[in-house]
Tab-separated table of C-alpha atoms in Angstrom:
chain	number	residue	atom	x	y	z
A	1	MET	CA	3.403	9.084	-27.381
A	2	SER	CA	1.585	12.038	-27.769
A	3	ALA	CA	3.533	14.923	-27.831
A	4	ASN	CA	2.449	16.727	-24.808
A	5	PRO	CA	1.429	13.948	-22.465
A	6	PRO	CA	-0.450	14.304	-19.638
A	7	ILE	CA	1.229	15.191	-16.573
A	8	PHE	CA	0.424	12.605	-12.913
A	9	ALA	CA	1.099	12.867	-9.624
A	10	THR	CA	0.855	10.404	-7.267
A	11	LEU	CA	0.107	10.031	-3.750
A	12	GLY	CA	0.075	7.353	-1.033
A	13	CYS	CA	-0.011	3.823	-1.489
A	14	ARG	CA	1.339	1.019	-3.952
A	15	LEU	CA	-2.082	0.646	-5.152
A	16	ASN	CA	-2.664	4.617	-6.035
A	17	ALA	CA	0.345	4.229	-8.276
A	18	TYR	CA	-0.336	0.887	-9.187
A	19	GLU	CA	-4.112	2.834	-10.579
A	20	THR	CA	-1.912	5.992	-12.216
A	21	GLU	CA	0.179	3.093	-14.367
A	22	ALA	CA	-3.002	2.105	-15.408
A	23	MET	CA	-4.817	5.351	-16.215
A	24	ARG	CA	-1.576	6.879	-17.982
A	25	GLU	CA	-2.461	4.311	-19.853
A	26	MET	CA	-5.477	5.156	-20.860
A	27	ALA	CA	-5.411	8.646	-21.264
A	28	GLU	CA	-2.731	7.896	-23.759
A	29	ALA	CA	-4.921	5.410	-25.441
A	30	ALA	CA	-7.512	8.008	-25.363
A	31	GLY	CA	-5.414	10.966	-26.672
A	32	LEU	CA	-5.334	12.882	-23.762
A	33	GLN	CA	-2.772	15.891	-24.349
A	34	GLY	CA	-1.726	18.486	-21.659
A	35	ALA	CA	-3.640	17.710	-18.732
A	36	VAL	CA	-1.973	17.368	-14.847
A	37	VAL	CA	-3.847	14.323	-12.988
A	38	VAL	CA	-3.277	14.106	-9.246
A	39	ASN	CA	-4.430	11.134	-7.861
A	40	THR	CA	-4.762	11.735	-4.685
A	41	CYS	CA	-4.944	9.486	-1.030
A	42	ALA	CA	-7.276	10.323	2.195
A	43	VAL	CA	-5.606	7.813	4.870
A	44	THR	CA	-5.244	11.426	6.977
A	45	ALA	CA	-6.034	14.673	7.359
A	46	GLU	CA	-2.091	15.480	6.450
A	47	ALA	CA	-2.854	13.809	3.569
A	48	VAL	CA	-5.720	15.810	1.951
A	49	ARG	CA	-3.331	18.886	3.394
A	50	LYS	CA	-0.476	17.694	0.756
A	51	ALA	CA	-2.764	17.018	-2.101
A	52	ARG	CA	-4.557	20.186	-2.103
A	53	GLN	CA	-0.528	21.785	-1.477
A	54	GLU	CA	0.670	19.121	-4.862
A	55	ILE	CA	-2.720	20.781	-7.144
A	56	ARG	CA	-1.554	24.257	-6.663
A	57	ARG	CA	1.946	23.458	-7.231
A	58	LEU	CA	1.224	22.007	-10.951
A	59	ALA	CA	-1.049	24.294	-11.390
A	60	ARG	CA	1.941	27.213	-11.100
A	61	GLU	CA	4.098	25.193	-12.867
A	62	ASN	CA	1.642	24.395	-15.641
A	63	PRO	CA	-0.697	27.702	-16.277
A	64	GLY	CA	-3.642	27.108	-18.595
A	65	ALA	CA	-3.489	23.289	-18.298
A	66	PRO	CA	-6.949	21.521	-17.049
A	67	VAL	CA	-5.958	19.583	-14.169
A	68	ILE	CA	-7.767	16.655	-12.896
A	69	VAL	CA	-8.629	15.311	-9.067
A	70	THR	CA	-8.925	11.669	-8.172
A	71	GLY	CA	-8.048	9.632	-5.966
A	72	CYS	CA	-9.458	8.572	-2.124
A	73	ALA	CA	-9.649	11.852	-1.173
A	74	ALA	CA	-11.594	13.298	-4.620
A	75	GLN	CA	-14.252	10.503	-3.798
A	76	THR	CA	-14.654	11.370	-0.247
A	77	GLU	CA	-14.670	14.690	-0.549
A	78	PRO	CA	-15.259	15.932	-4.136
A	79	GLU	CA	-16.187	19.159	-3.151
A	80	THR	CA	-13.188	20.278	-1.351
A	81	PHE	CA	-11.156	19.473	-4.573
A	82	ALA	CA	-13.885	21.496	-6.735
A	83	ALA	CA	-14.007	24.442	-4.495
A	84	MET	CA	-10.374	24.820	-5.869
A	85	PRO	CA	-10.273	27.701	-8.681
A	86	GLU	CA	-6.932	25.514	-9.810
A	87	VAL	CA	-9.167	22.066	-10.453
A	88	THR	CA	-10.661	21.307	-13.503
A	89	LYS	CA	-12.768	18.286	-13.421
A	90	VAL	CA	-12.971	16.087	-9.989
A	91	ILE	CA	-13.054	12.340	-10.527
A	92	GLY	CA	-14.107	9.197	-8.570
A	93	ASN	CA	-11.648	6.321	-7.864
A	94	HIS	CA	-14.156	4.106	-10.166
A	95	GLU	CA	-14.517	6.713	-12.294
A	96	LYS	CA	-10.860	6.787	-13.116
A	97	MET	CA	-10.109	2.908	-14.323
A	98	GLN	CA	-13.112	3.491	-16.851
A	99	PRO	CA	-11.280	4.408	-20.226
A	100	ALA	CA	-14.433	6.224	-21.517
A	101	MET	CA	-13.983	8.588	-18.898
A	102	TRP	CA	-10.677	9.327	-21.112
A	103	GLU	CA	-12.503	9.494	-23.996
A	104	GLN	CA	-14.358	12.560	-22.251
A	105	LEU	CA	-11.982	13.931	-20.710
A	106	ARG	CA	-10.423	14.507	-23.881
A	107	ALA	CA	-13.391	16.579	-25.463
A	108	PRO	CA	-12.941	20.422	-25.840
A	109	ASN	CA	-15.436	21.539	-23.015
A	110	MET	CA	-12.501	20.153	-21.039
A	111	ALA	CA	-11.419	24.182	-20.484
A	112	PRO	CA	-11.880	25.895	-17.562
A	113	ASP	CA	-13.074	28.767	-18.476
A	114	LEU	CA	-15.512	26.408	-20.008
A	115	ILE	CA	-16.672	23.922	-17.632
A	116	GLY	CA	-19.569	24.896	-14.803
A	117	GLU	CA	-19.037	24.298	-11.312
A	118	THR	CA	-21.764	21.331	-11.585
A	119	GLU	CA	-20.022	19.932	-14.219
A	120	LYS	CA	-17.138	19.485	-12.176
A	121	ILE	CA	-17.916	16.823	-9.938
A	122	ARG	CA	-18.156	12.861	-11.718
A	123	VAL	CA	-17.954	11.359	-8.380
A	124	ASP	CA	-20.662	8.646	-8.106
A	125	ASP	CA	-21.442	6.086	-5.228
A	126	ILE	CA	-18.108	3.729	-4.576
A	127	MET	CA	-20.338	1.182	-2.881
A	128	SER	CA	-22.437	0.146	-5.312
A	129	VAL	CA	-19.601	-1.255	-7.618
A	130	LYS	CA	-19.291	-5.114	-7.892
A	131	GLU	CA	-17.199	-5.933	-10.299
A	132	THR	CA	-13.570	-7.140	-9.743
A	133	ALA	CA	-10.801	-4.892	-9.656
A	134	GLY	CA	-8.643	-5.828	-12.297
A	135	HIS	CA	-6.568	-3.229	-14.288
A	136	LEU	CA	-3.742	-5.439	-16.575
A	137	ILE	CA	-0.816	-3.383	-16.540
A	138	ASP	CA	1.566	-5.650	-17.461
A	139	GLY	CA	5.192	-4.155	-15.763
A	140	PHE	CA	4.606	-1.666	-13.222
A	141	GLY	CA	7.997	-1.733	-11.556
A	142	ARG	CA	11.209	-0.743	-12.790
A	143	HIS	CA	12.657	-4.354	-11.342
A	144	ARG	CA	9.461	-5.384	-9.098
A	145	ALA	CA	6.694	-5.854	-10.506
A	146	TYR	CA	3.246	-4.717	-8.311
A	147	VAL	CA	-0.289	-6.846	-9.189
A	148	GLN	CA	-3.224	-5.331	-8.031
A	149	VAL	CA	-5.694	-9.042	-6.569
A	150	GLN	CA	-8.153	-6.825	-4.857
A	151	ASN	CA	-9.655	-3.759	-4.140
A	152	GLY	CA	-11.638	-2.186	-1.191
A	153	CYS	CA	-13.022	-3.136	2.519
A	154	ASP	CA	-16.085	-4.552	3.736
A	155	HIS	CA	-14.238	-3.443	7.620
A	156	ARG	CA	-15.461	-0.015	9.422
A	157	CYS	CA	-12.240	0.496	11.488
A	158	THR	CA	-13.373	3.746	13.228
A	159	PHE	CA	-10.773	5.811	12.323
A	160	CYS	CA	-10.451	4.613	8.576
A	161	ILE	CA	-11.996	6.525	6.468
A	162	ILE	CA	-10.871	4.482	2.822
A	163	PRO	CA	-13.462	1.941	2.909
A	164	PHE	CA	-15.239	4.980	1.547
A	165	GLY	CA	-12.938	6.128	-1.043
A	166	ARG	CA	-12.120	2.631	-2.399
A	167	GLY	CA	-15.923	0.564	-1.439
A	168	ASN	CA	-16.476	-2.473	-0.580
A	169	SER	CA	-14.108	-5.655	-0.822
A	170	ARG	CA	-13.451	-7.267	-4.640
A	171	SER	CA	-10.907	-9.753	-5.818
A	172	VAL	CA	-9.463	-10.503	-9.378
A	173	PRO	CA	-10.557	-13.783	-10.356
A	174	ALA	CA	-6.982	-16.168	-9.981
A	175	GLY	CA	-7.090	-17.145	-13.276
A	176	VAL	CA	-6.755	-13.660	-14.437
A	177	VAL	CA	-3.969	-13.207	-11.715
A	178	VAL	CA	-1.653	-16.188	-12.944
A	179	GLU	CA	-1.865	-14.989	-16.877
A	180	GLN	CA	-0.409	-11.819	-15.663
A	181	ILE	CA	2.051	-12.569	-13.658
A	182	LYS	CA	2.813	-15.617	-16.487
A	183	ARG	CA	3.217	-12.686	-18.535
A	184	LEU	CA	5.236	-10.671	-16.448
A	185	ARG	CA	7.474	-13.757	-15.402
A	186	ASP	CA	7.665	-13.750	-19.359
A	187	ARG	CA	8.696	-10.129	-19.385
A	188	GLY	CA	12.018	-10.865	-17.295
A	189	PHE	CA	10.973	-9.714	-13.656
A	190	ASN	CA	12.237	-11.903	-10.838
A	191	GLU	CA	9.613	-11.062	-8.431
A	192	VAL	CA	6.311	-10.112	-8.031
A	193	VAL	CA	3.980	-8.275	-5.714
A	194	LEU	CA	0.513	-8.983	-4.246
A	195	THR	CA	-1.493	-5.965	-3.743
A	196	GLY	CA	-4.956	-4.989	-2.738
A	197	VAL	CA	-6.680	-2.733	0.408
A	198	ASP	CA	-7.275	-5.796	2.547
A	199	LEU	CA	-5.520	-8.467	0.846
A	200	THR	CA	-6.437	-11.099	3.598
A	201	SER	CA	-10.154	-10.572	2.257
A	202	TRP	CA	-9.750	-11.882	-1.272
A	203	GLY	CA	-12.150	-14.465	-2.719
A	204	ALA	CA	-14.621	-13.669	-0.487
A	205	ASP	CA	-16.841	-12.621	-3.123
A	206	LEU	CA	-15.703	-15.305	-5.786
A	207	PRO	CA	-17.346	-18.787	-6.528
A	208	GLY	CA	-15.958	-21.438	-3.751
A	209	THR	CA	-14.661	-18.577	-1.556
A	210	PRO	CA	-10.788	-19.070	-1.981
A	211	ARG	CA	-8.807	-17.022	0.086
A	212	LEU	CA	-5.270	-15.665	-0.033
A	213	GLY	CA	-3.036	-18.328	0.876
A	214	ASP	CA	-5.025	-20.703	-1.990
A	215	LEU	CA	-3.832	-17.830	-4.588
A	216	VAL	CA	-0.304	-17.707	-3.160
A	217	MET	CA	-0.155	-22.047	-3.772
A	218	ARG	CA	-1.502	-21.526	-6.935
A	219	ILE	CA	0.247	-18.867	-8.321
A	220	LEU	CA	3.820	-20.755	-7.133
A	221	ARG	CA	2.108	-24.175	-8.469
A	222	LEU	CA	1.884	-22.792	-12.010
A	223	ILE	CA	4.666	-20.429	-12.673
A	224	PRO	CA	7.342	-22.727	-11.031
A	225	ASP	CA	9.901	-20.292	-12.374
A	226	LEU	CA	8.745	-17.710	-10.784
A	227	PRO	CA	11.334	-16.642	-8.358
A	228	ARG	CA	10.199	-14.474	-5.628
A	229	LEU	CA	6.786	-13.792	-4.672
A	230	ARG	CA	5.641	-11.500	-2.194
A	231	ILE	CA	1.798	-10.362	-0.288
A	232	SER	CA	2.165	-6.819	0.694
A	233	SER	CA	-0.147	-5.585	3.886
A	234	ILE	CA	-2.084	-8.696	5.709
A	235	ASP	CA	-4.906	-8.405	8.248
A	236	SER	CA	-3.241	-11.387	10.133
A	237	ILE	CA	-6.155	-11.917	12.080
A	238	GLU	CA	-7.228	-13.046	8.483
A	239	ALA	CA	-4.160	-15.665	7.501
A	240	ASP	CA	-5.602	-18.460	6.485
A	241	ASP	CA	-4.314	-22.458	7.077
A	242	ASN	CA	-2.708	-22.408	3.253
A	243	LEU	CA	-0.953	-19.292	3.338
A	244	MET	CA	0.419	-20.684	6.814
A	245	LEU	CA	1.292	-23.582	4.656
A	246	ALA	CA	2.581	-21.660	1.939
A	247	ILE	CA	4.987	-19.385	4.992
A	248	ALA	CA	6.285	-23.014	6.430
A	249	THR	CA	7.336	-24.806	2.907
A	250	GLU	CA	7.163	-22.404	-0.207
A	251	PRO	CA	10.852	-20.463	0.202
A	252	ARG	CA	10.176	-18.291	-3.002
A	253	LEU	CA	7.485	-16.807	-0.975
A	254	MET	CA	9.123	-13.955	0.552
A	255	PRO	CA	10.297	-13.956	4.204
A	256	HIS	CA	8.604	-10.935	4.785
A	257	LEU	CA	5.292	-9.895	6.199
A	258	HIS	CA	3.959	-6.050	6.564
A	259	LEU	CA	0.681	-6.274	9.464
A	260	SER	CA	-2.110	-4.259	9.965
A	261	LEU	CA	-1.281	-4.069	13.585
A	262	GLN	CA	-2.805	-0.229	14.651
A	263	ALA	CA	-2.385	0.036	18.099
A	264	GLY	CA	-0.863	-2.845	21.469
A	265	ASP	CA	-3.710	-2.372	23.778
A	266	ASP	CA	-6.424	-4.513	23.764
A	267	MET	CA	-9.060	-1.059	24.795
A	268	ILE	CA	-8.311	0.824	21.892
A	269	LEU	CA	-8.200	-2.371	19.352
A	270	LYS	CA	-11.427	-2.577	20.381
A	271	ARG	CA	-12.819	0.963	20.164
A	272	MET	CA	-11.034	0.804	16.935
A	273	LYS	CA	-13.130	-1.568	16.420
A	274	ARG	CA	-10.577	-4.086	15.525
A	275	ARG	CA	-10.693	-7.773	14.863
A	276	HIS	CA	-8.159	-8.981	17.284
A	277	LEU	CA	-6.453	-8.455	20.246
A	278	ARG	CA	-2.750	-8.267	21.585
A	279	ASP	CA	-2.133	-11.602	22.440
A	280	ASP	CA	-3.710	-12.668	18.677
A	281	ALA	CA	-0.933	-10.547	17.452
A	282	ILE	CA	2.127	-11.593	19.259
A	283	ARG	CA	0.372	-15.437	18.678
A	284	PHE	CA	0.501	-14.396	14.670
A	285	CYS	CA	4.172	-13.778	15.041
A	286	GLU	CA	5.332	-16.348	17.497
A	287	ASP	CA	2.809	-19.170	15.398
A	288	ALA	CA	4.476	-18.114	11.686
A	289	ARG	CA	8.339	-17.495	13.001
A	290	LYS	CA	8.209	-20.513	14.167
A	291	LEU	CA	7.030	-21.954	10.603
A	292	ARG	CA	9.787	-20.054	9.121
A	293	PRO	CA	12.536	-18.339	11.601
A	294	ASP	CA	13.921	-15.981	8.819
A	295	LEU	CA	10.627	-14.132	9.311
A	296	VAL	CA	10.540	-10.672	9.617
A	297	PHE	CA	7.627	-8.287	10.209
A	298	GLY	CA	6.720	-4.857	9.221
A	299	ALA	CA	3.122	-3.096	11.121
A	300	ASP	CA	1.753	-0.040	11.187
A	301	ILE	CA	0.761	1.261	14.609
A	302	ILE	CA	-1.112	4.505	14.972
A	303	ALA	CA	-0.150	6.969	18.044
A	304	GLY	CA	-2.549	9.080	19.864
A	305	PHE	CA	-5.799	7.011	19.397
A	306	PRO	CA	-8.908	9.173	21.128
A	307	THR	CA	-8.999	7.807	24.615
A	308	GLU	CA	-5.188	6.188	24.827
A	309	THR	CA	-3.749	6.960	27.975
A	310	GLU	CA	-0.054	6.594	28.669
A	311	GLU	CA	-0.077	3.258	29.830
A	312	MET	CA	-1.979	2.307	26.918
A	313	PHE	CA	0.407	3.732	24.721
A	314	GLU	CA	3.091	1.711	26.957
A	315	ASN	CA	1.346	-1.284	25.614
A	316	SER	CA	1.804	0.175	21.538
A	317	LEU	CA	5.247	0.488	22.560
A	318	LYS	CA	6.030	-2.775	24.506
A	319	LEU	CA	4.287	-4.359	21.542
A	320	VAL	CA	7.018	-3.584	19.534
A	321	ASP	CA	9.653	-6.101	20.998
A	322	ASP	CA	6.655	-8.401	22.304
A	323	CYS	CA	6.166	-9.195	18.247
A	324	GLY	CA	9.453	-8.799	16.912
A	325	LEU	CA	9.042	-6.111	14.767
A	326	THR	CA	11.275	-5.026	12.353
A	327	PHE	CA	9.652	-2.287	10.219
A	328	LEU	CA	7.412	0.399	11.583
A	329	HIS	CA	5.311	2.302	9.749
A	330	VAL	CA	3.900	5.226	12.548
A	331	PHE	CA	1.109	7.118	11.951
A	332	PRO	CA	0.437	9.932	14.820
A	333	TYR	CA	-4.105	9.957	14.735
A	334	SER	CA	-5.229	12.321	12.290
A	335	ALA	CA	-9.227	12.657	12.493
A	336	ARG	CA	-10.961	11.737	9.364
A	337	LYS	CA	-14.367	13.329	8.969
A	338	GLY	CA	-17.530	11.234	9.053
A	339	THR	CA	-15.605	8.401	11.152
A	340	PRO	CA	-16.904	7.363	14.827
A	341	ALA	CA	-13.183	7.732	16.158
A	342	ALA	CA	-13.614	11.774	14.966
A	343	ARG	CA	-16.516	12.399	17.653
A	344	MET	CA	-14.472	10.011	20.500
A	345	PRO	CA	-12.964	12.079	23.290
A	346	LYS	CA	-9.342	13.503	21.839
A	347	VAL	CA	-5.603	12.891	23.025
A	348	GLN	CA	-3.630	16.617	22.879
A	349	GLY	CA	-1.721	16.960	20.241
A	350	ALA	CA	1.776	17.648	21.878
A	351	ALA	CA	1.276	13.985	23.578
A	352	ILE	CA	0.433	12.259	19.874
A	353	LYS	CA	3.505	13.575	18.696
A	354	ASP	CA	5.381	12.707	21.583
A	355	ARG	CA	4.116	9.230	21.623
A	356	ALA	CA	4.432	9.225	17.773
A	357	ALA	CA	8.223	10.386	18.045
A	358	ARG	CA	9.275	7.473	20.969
A	359	LEU	CA	7.671	5.126	18.504
A	360	ARG	CA	9.821	6.058	15.488
A	361	ALA	CA	12.442	5.630	18.080
A	362	LYS	CA	11.875	1.980	18.929
A	363	GLY	CA	11.151	1.455	15.652
A	364	ASP	CA	14.762	3.041	14.297
A	365	ALA	CA	15.898	0.517	17.089
A	366	ALA	CA	14.414	-2.538	16.366
A	367	LEU	CA	15.631	-2.057	12.255
A	368	LEU	CA	19.712	-1.293	13.446
A	369	ALA	CA	19.272	-4.727	15.520
A	370	HIS	CA	18.103	-6.437	12.663
A	371	LEU	CA	20.534	-4.767	10.252
A	372	GLN	CA	23.056	-6.016	13.270
A	373	SER	CA	22.035	-9.376	13.140
A	374	GLN	CA	22.726	-9.727	9.038
A	375	THR	CA	26.933	-8.860	8.751
A	376	GLY	CA	28.198	-11.669	7.359
A	377	ARG	CA	25.521	-13.594	6.510
A	378	THR	CA	25.196	-14.290	2.438
A	379	ARG	CA	21.755	-12.995	1.065
A	380	LEU	CA	19.901	-12.880	-2.049
A	381	ILE	CA	19.772	-9.257	-3.804
A	382	LEU	CA	17.225	-8.368	-6.339
A	383	THR	CA	19.027	-5.155	-7.579
A	384	GLU	CA	16.453	-2.432	-7.763
A	385	GLY	CA	19.733	-0.005	-9.278
A	386	PRO	CA	23.183	0.203	-9.927
A	387	ARG	CA	23.964	0.465	-6.351
A	388	LEU	CA	21.170	-0.496	-4.495
A	389	GLY	CA	19.684	-3.659	-4.236
A	390	ARG	CA	16.716	-6.000	-1.211
A	391	THR	CA	17.220	-9.149	0.732
A	392	GLU	CA	14.667	-11.506	0.719
A	393	GLN	CA	13.516	-10.050	3.852
A	394	PHE	CA	13.005	-6.559	2.069
A	395	THR	CA	15.838	-4.979	3.785
A	396	GLU	CA	18.319	-2.400	1.739
A	397	VAL	CA	21.565	-2.514	0.351
A	398	SER	CA	23.911	-0.600	-0.638
A	399	PHE	CA	26.362	-1.534	-3.430
A	400	ASP	CA	30.227	-0.637	-3.207
A	401	ARG	CA	30.046	-0.761	-7.058
A	402	ASP	CA	27.312	-0.731	-9.680
A	403	MET	CA	25.986	-3.576	-10.489
A	404	PRO	CA	23.525	-5.060	-13.117
A	405	GLU	CA	19.823	-4.108	-12.802
A	406	GLY	CA	16.563	-5.954	-12.203
A	407	THR	CA	18.847	-9.202	-11.107
A	408	LEU	CA	19.128	-11.453	-8.624
A	409	MET	CA	22.359	-11.999	-7.070
A	410	GLU	CA	24.493	-13.159	-3.648
A	411	VAL	CA	26.295	-10.971	-2.045
A	412	THR	CA	27.966	-10.888	1.494
A	413	ILE	CA	26.478	-8.422	3.906
A	414	THR	CA	29.731	-6.719	5.014
A	415	GLY	CA	27.969	-4.230	7.116
A	416	HIS	CA	25.185	-1.124	7.589
A	417	ASP	CA	25.430	2.292	7.876
A	418	GLY	CA	22.329	2.598	9.734
A	419	HIS	CA	19.609	2.961	7.697
A	420	ARG	CA	20.508	0.220	5.105
A	421	LEU	CA	22.935	-3.433	4.700
A	422	THR	CA	26.454	-2.747	2.983
A	423	ALA	CA	27.634	-5.243	0.161
């Protein structure tokens, strides 16, 4: 560890957090001293605004420190950040994962007064990146390990800027994934989460075009002592037969799926250029729950997508009940420059805000019903802190006394506080 290690700030998704840990290791190996590194998110205009705000705050708190900006927002709009006087260097999503880049960032000419505007930006064409996504960070997460198995996205939803920040889909070979998880298990991790930008596209670029279900089954077969495996957000229309088989037959695959649904109205889904319709989402949830009755679902839903009428929005609201959703991530629509949706007729801001609030209230009610259904049940908890853990269904649980961290323990649910279970 260097005497003055760089300060890292992460905005956005778990994948960004995973990559921050990779950058931290590379920066320390290169001997980078005293810099501030901000790993940005581009999913909404608000995310970009927050990134600029965070850069200014960190620059104020660390006067004279070089400020390096990277991540999806840096990739999609590098000039925005290069124009900020606080910023020393802007590097792309591919460049940030190269050890040689961190060697260069250590160089003396990184001083803000020695660097020219034209030298500020090192962002190449992310679409030209073909290699796999794997960066082996053994043990990201204190008690639950996150493993990146895929990066990028081949789809072009009309609202989404992320493919232009992440590039096309690339997969980490199954053998590499299994070896990493074996090392994590040897280090004592009881739960591993597979992460990616478009997780269900895993394998499409690998020999034999395996599917995500093949990877899940292989992990569970070759690592029999791994107690818990999770998969993060999936596109339900891409769920393959082996993934459904794993849901039905593998108790070590946790009964929680987060679905990329985005809307519950067929016309809006078509205008989003999604690949599923409303009935597809409902059917998937029904089929998966028949295979695994204790399965719970989370979902992303956008409120106020361009052209959305009140009737169309009501279909999204009803989807919460029709799919039996428990955990809702609600996104008020935010136009992203360069996307087709940004050119569509907009919904008024007040209506977007109102619809997002109504969706969140519906989500709160769904969560409350789930919490109430758990009282008196016995659950196997992974402890994440002295008084905090999560069930197999990823529901938070608070304890009334300190527990050993990072362990699996059976508890009886005594109630809830409206947000999490108590035990």
